[in-house]
PDB file of C-alpha atoms and ligand atoms in Angstrom:
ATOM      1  CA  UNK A   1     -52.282  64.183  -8.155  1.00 93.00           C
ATOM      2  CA  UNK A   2     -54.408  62.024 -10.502  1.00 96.00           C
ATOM      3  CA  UNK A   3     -57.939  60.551 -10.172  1.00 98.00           C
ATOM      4  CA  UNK A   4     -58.368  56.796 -10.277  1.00 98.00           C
ATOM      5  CA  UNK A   5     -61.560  54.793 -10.232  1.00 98.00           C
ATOM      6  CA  UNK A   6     -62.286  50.967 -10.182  1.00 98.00           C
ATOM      7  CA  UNK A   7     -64.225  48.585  -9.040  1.00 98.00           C
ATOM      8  CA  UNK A   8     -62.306  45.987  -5.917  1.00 98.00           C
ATOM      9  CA  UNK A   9     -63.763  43.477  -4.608  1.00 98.00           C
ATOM     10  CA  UNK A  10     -67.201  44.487  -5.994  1.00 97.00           C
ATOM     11  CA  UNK A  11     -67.082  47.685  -4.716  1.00 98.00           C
ATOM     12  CA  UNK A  12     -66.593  51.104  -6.896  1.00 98.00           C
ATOM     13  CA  UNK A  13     -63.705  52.978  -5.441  1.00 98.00           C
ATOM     14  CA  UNK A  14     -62.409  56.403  -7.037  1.00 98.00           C
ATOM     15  CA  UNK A  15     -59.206  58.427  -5.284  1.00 97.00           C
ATOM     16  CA  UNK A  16     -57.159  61.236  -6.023  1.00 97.00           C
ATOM     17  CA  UNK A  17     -53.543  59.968  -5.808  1.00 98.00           C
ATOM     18  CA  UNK A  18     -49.672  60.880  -6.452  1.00 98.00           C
ATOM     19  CA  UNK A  19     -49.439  59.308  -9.924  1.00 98.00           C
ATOM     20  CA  UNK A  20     -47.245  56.913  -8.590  1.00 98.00           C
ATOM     21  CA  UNK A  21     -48.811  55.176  -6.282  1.00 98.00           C
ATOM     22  CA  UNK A  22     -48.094  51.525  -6.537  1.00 98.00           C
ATOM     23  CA  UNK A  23     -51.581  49.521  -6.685  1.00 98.00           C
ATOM     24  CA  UNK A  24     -50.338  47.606  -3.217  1.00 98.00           C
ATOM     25  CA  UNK A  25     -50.022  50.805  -1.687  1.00 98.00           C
ATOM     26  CA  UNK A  26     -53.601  52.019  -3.038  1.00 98.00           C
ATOM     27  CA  UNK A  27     -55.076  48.793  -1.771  1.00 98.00           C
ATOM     28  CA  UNK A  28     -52.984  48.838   1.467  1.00 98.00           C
ATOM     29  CA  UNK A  29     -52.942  52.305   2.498  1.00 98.00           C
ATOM     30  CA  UNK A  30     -56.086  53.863   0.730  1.00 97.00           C
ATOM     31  CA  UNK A  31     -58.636  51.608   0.698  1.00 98.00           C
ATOM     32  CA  UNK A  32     -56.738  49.661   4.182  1.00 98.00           C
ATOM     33  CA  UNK A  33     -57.163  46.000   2.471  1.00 98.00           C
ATOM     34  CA  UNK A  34     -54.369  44.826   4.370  1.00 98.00           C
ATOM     35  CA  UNK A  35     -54.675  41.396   3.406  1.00 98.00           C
ATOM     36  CA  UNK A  36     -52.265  42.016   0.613  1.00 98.00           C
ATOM     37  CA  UNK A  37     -48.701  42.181   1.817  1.00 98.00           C
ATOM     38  CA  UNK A  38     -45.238  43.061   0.858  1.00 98.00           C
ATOM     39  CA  UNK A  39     -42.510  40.918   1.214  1.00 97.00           C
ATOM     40  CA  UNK A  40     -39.792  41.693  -0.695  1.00 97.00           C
ATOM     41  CA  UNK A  41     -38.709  44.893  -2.985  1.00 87.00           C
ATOM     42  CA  UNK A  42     -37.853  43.258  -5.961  1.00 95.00           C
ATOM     43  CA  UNK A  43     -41.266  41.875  -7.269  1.00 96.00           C
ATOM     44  CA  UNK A  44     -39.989  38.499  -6.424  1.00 97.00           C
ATOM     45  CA  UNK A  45     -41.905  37.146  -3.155  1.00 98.00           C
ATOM     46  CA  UNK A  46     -45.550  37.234  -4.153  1.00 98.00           C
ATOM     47  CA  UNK A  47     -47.222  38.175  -1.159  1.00 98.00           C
ATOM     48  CA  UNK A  48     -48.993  41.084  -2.928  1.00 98.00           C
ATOM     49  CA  UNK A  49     -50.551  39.396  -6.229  1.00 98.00           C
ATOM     50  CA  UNK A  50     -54.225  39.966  -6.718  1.00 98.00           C
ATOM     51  CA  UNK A  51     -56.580  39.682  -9.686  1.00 98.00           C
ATOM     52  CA  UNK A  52     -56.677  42.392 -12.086  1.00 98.00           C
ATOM     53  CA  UNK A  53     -58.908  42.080 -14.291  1.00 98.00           C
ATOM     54  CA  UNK A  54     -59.184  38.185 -14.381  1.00 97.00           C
ATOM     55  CA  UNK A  55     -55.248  37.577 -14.034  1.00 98.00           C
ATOM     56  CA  UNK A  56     -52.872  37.322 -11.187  1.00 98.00           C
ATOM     57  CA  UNK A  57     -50.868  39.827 -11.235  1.00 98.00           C
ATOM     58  CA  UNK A  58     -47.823  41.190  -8.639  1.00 98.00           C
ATOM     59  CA  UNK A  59     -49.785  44.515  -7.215  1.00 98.00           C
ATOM     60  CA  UNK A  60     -46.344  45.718  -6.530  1.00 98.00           C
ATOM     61  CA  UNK A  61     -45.007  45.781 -10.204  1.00 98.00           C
ATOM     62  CA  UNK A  62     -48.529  47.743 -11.016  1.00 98.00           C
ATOM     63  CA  UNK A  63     -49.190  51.293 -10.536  1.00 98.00           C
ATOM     64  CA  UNK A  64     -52.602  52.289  -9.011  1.00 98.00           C
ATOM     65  CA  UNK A  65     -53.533  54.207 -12.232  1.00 98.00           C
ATOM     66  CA  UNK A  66     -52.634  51.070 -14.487  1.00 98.00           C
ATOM     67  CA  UNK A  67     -55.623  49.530 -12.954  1.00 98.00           C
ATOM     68  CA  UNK A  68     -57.824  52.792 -14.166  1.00 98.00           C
ATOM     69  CA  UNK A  69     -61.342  51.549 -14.459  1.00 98.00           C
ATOM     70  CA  UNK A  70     -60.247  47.673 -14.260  1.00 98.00           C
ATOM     71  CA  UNK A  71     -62.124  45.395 -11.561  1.00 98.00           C
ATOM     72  CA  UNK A  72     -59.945  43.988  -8.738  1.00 98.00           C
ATOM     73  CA  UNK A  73     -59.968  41.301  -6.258  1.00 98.00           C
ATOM     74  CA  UNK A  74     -58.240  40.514  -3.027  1.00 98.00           C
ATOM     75  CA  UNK A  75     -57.956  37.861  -0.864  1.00 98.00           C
ATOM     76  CA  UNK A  76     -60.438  39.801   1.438  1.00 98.00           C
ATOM     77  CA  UNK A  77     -62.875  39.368  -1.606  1.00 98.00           C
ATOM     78  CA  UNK A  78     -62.664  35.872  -2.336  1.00 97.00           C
ATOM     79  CA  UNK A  79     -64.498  34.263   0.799  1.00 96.00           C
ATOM     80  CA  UNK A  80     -68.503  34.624   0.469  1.00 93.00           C
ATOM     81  CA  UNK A  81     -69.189  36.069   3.332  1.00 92.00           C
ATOM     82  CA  UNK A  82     -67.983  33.784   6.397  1.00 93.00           C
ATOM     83  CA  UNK A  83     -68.056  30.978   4.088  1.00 96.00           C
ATOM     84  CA  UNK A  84     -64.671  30.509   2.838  1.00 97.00           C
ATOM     85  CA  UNK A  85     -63.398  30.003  -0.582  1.00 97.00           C
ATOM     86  CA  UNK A  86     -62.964  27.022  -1.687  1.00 97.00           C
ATOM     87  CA  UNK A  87     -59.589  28.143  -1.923  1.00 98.00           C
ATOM     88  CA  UNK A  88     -59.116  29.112   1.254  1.00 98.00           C
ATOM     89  CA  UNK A  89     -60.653  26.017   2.693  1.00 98.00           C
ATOM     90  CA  UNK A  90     -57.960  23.811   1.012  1.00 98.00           C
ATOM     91  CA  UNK A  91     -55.214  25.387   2.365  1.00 98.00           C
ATOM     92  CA  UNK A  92     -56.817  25.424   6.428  1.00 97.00           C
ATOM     93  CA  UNK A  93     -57.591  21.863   5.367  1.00 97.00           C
ATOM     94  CA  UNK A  94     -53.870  20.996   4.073  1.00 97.00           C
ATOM     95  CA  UNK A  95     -52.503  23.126   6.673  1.00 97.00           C
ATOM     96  CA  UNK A  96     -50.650  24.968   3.873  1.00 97.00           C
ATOM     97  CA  UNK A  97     -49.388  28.035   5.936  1.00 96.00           C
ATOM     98  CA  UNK A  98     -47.703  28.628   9.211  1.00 97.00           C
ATOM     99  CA  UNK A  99     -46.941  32.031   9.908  1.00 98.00           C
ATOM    100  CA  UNK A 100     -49.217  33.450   6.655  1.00 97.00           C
ATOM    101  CA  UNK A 101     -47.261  36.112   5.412  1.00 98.00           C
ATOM    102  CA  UNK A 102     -47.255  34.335   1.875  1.00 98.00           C
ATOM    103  CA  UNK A 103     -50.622  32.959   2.169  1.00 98.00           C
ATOM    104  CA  UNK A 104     -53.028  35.587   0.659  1.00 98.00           C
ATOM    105  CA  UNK A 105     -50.192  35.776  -2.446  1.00 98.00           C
ATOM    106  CA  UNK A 106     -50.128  32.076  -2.503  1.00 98.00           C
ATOM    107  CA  UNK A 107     -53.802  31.638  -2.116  1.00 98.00           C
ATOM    108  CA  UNK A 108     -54.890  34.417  -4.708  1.00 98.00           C
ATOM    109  CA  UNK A 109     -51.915  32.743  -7.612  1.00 98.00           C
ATOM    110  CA  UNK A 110     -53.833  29.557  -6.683  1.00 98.00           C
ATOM    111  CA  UNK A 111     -57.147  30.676  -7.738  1.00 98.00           C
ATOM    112  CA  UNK A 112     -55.274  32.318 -10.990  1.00 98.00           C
ATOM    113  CA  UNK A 113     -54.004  28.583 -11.942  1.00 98.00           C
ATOM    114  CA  UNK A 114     -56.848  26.920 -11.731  1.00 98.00           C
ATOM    115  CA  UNK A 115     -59.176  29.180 -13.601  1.00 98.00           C
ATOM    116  CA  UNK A 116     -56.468  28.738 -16.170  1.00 98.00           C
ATOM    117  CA  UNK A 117     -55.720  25.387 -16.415  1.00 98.00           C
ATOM    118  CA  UNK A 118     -58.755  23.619 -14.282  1.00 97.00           C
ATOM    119  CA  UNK A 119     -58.893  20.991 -11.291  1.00 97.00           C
ATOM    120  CA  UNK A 120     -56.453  18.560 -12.195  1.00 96.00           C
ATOM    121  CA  UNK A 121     -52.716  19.609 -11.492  1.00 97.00           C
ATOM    122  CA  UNK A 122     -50.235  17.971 -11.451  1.00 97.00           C
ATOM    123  CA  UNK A 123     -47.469  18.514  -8.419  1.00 98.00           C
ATOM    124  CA  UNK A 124     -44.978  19.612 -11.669  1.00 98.00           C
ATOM    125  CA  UNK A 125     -47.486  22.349 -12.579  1.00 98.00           C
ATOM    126  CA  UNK A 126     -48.084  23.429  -9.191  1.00 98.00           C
ATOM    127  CA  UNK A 127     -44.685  24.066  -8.607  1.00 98.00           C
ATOM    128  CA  UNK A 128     -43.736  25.769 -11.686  1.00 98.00           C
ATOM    129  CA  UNK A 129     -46.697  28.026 -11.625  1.00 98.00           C
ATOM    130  CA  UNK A 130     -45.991  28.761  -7.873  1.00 98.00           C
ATOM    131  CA  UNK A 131     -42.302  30.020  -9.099  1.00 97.00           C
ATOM    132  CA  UNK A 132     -43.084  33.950  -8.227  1.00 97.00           C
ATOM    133  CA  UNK A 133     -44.266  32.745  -4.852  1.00 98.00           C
ATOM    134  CA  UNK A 134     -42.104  32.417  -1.794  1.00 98.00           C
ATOM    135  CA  UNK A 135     -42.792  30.818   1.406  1.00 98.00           C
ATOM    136  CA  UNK A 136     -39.947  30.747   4.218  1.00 96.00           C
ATOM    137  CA  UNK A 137     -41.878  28.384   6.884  1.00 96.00           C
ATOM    138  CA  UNK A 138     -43.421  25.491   5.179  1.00 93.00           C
ATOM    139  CA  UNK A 139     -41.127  23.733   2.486  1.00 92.00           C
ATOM    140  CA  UNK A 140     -44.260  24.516   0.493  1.00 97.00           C
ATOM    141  CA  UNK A 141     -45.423  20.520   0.210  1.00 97.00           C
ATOM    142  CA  UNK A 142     -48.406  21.222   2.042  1.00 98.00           C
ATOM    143  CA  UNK A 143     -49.424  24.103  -0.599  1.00 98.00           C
ATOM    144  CA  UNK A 144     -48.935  21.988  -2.978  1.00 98.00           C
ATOM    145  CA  UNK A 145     -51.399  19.666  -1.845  1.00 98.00           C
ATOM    146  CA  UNK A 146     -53.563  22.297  -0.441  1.00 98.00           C
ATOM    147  CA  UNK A 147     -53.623  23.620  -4.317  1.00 98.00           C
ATOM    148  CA  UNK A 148     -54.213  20.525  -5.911  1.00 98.00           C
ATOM    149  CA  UNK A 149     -57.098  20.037  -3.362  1.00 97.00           C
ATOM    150  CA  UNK A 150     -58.462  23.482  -4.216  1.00 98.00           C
ATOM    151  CA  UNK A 151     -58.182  23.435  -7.574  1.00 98.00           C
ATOM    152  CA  UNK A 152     -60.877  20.328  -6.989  1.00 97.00           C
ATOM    153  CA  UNK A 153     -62.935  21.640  -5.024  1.00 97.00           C
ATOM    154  CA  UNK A 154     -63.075  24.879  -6.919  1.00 96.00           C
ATOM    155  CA  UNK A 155     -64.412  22.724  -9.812  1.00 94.00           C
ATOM    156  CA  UNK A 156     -67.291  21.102  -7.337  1.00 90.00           C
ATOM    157  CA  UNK A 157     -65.031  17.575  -6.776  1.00 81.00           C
ATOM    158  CA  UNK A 158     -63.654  16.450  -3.544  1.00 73.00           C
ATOM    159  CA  UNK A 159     -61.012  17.445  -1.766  1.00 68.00           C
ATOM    160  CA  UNK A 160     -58.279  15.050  -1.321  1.00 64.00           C
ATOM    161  CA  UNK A 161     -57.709  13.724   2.392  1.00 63.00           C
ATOM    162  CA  UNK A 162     -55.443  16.014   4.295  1.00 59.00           C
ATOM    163  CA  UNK A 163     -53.519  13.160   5.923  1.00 52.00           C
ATOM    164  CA  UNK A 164     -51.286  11.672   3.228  1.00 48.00           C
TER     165      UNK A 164
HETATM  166  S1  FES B   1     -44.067  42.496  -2.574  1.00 93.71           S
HETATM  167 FE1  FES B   1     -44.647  42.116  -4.621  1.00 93.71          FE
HETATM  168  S2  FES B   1     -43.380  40.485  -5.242  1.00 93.71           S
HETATM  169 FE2  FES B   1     -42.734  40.883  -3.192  1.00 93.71          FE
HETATM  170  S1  FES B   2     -46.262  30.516   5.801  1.00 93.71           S
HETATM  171 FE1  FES B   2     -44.690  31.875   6.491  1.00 93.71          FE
HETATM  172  S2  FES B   2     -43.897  32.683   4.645  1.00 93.71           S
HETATM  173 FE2  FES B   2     -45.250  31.139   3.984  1.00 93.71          FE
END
């Protein structure tokens, strides 16, 4: 067993864990965060990427004691308290998800791209950066939108009109 700390969503945590506890699992199944999810075993689906220390990164590629005093954020951290991210608001506004499953992943990658390359993407950029995200239900056009709204908003402008 080995002794973790770090901070998620604000919050200091410290465990004592198997050593190889995967950080999805420690967020899942320690701390019950459940908003992260795992889709696929081969780190390709995305529904399990959080921010780890300022990055998006696949929490099932990481293991719990990787993120050793780091600070880590969720999708259940990103709303501020029942107001919703701007983020988040995008994609209810875009209608960017039908069943979910991909949506905190896809939501939480969003965030990632436009802290690193700012509100205006293009639907090129959006689509390459959302390569290590997979969505079975909507033929992803309305993420794209919703991210290109987001990314917008995010940076105080407008959202684009949902209808298009
Ligand atoms: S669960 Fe991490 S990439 Fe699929
Ligand atoms: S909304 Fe169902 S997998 Fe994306």
């Amino acid at each position: 067993m080995a002794i973790v700390s770090m901070t998620v969503n604000g919050k200091p945590v410290t465990a004592d864990i198997d050593p190889r506890t995967l950080l999805v699992q420690f967020l899942r199944e320690h701390l019950r965060l459940t908003g992260t999810h795992v889709g696929c075993d081969t780190s390709q689906c995305g529904a399990c990427v959080v921010h780890m220390n300022g990055a998006a990164v696949k929490a099932c590629t990481v293991l719990a004691l990787q993120a050793d005093g780091g600070d880590v954020v969720t999708i259940e951290g990103l709303a501020n308290g029942a107001e919703l991210h701007p983020m988040q608001a995008a994609f209810r506004e875009h209608h960017g998800l039908q069943c979910g499953y991909c949506t905190p992943g896809m939501i939480m990658t969003a965030v990632d791209m436009a802290n690193r390359l700012g509100p205006d993407l293009s639907e090129e950029t959006i689509r390459s950066e959302l390569e290590g995200n997979i969505c079975r239900c909507t033929g992803y056009h309305n993420i794209v939108r919703a991210v290109e709204s987001g990314a917008r908003a995010m940076a105080g402008q407008p959202m684009r009109e949902a209808a298009e």
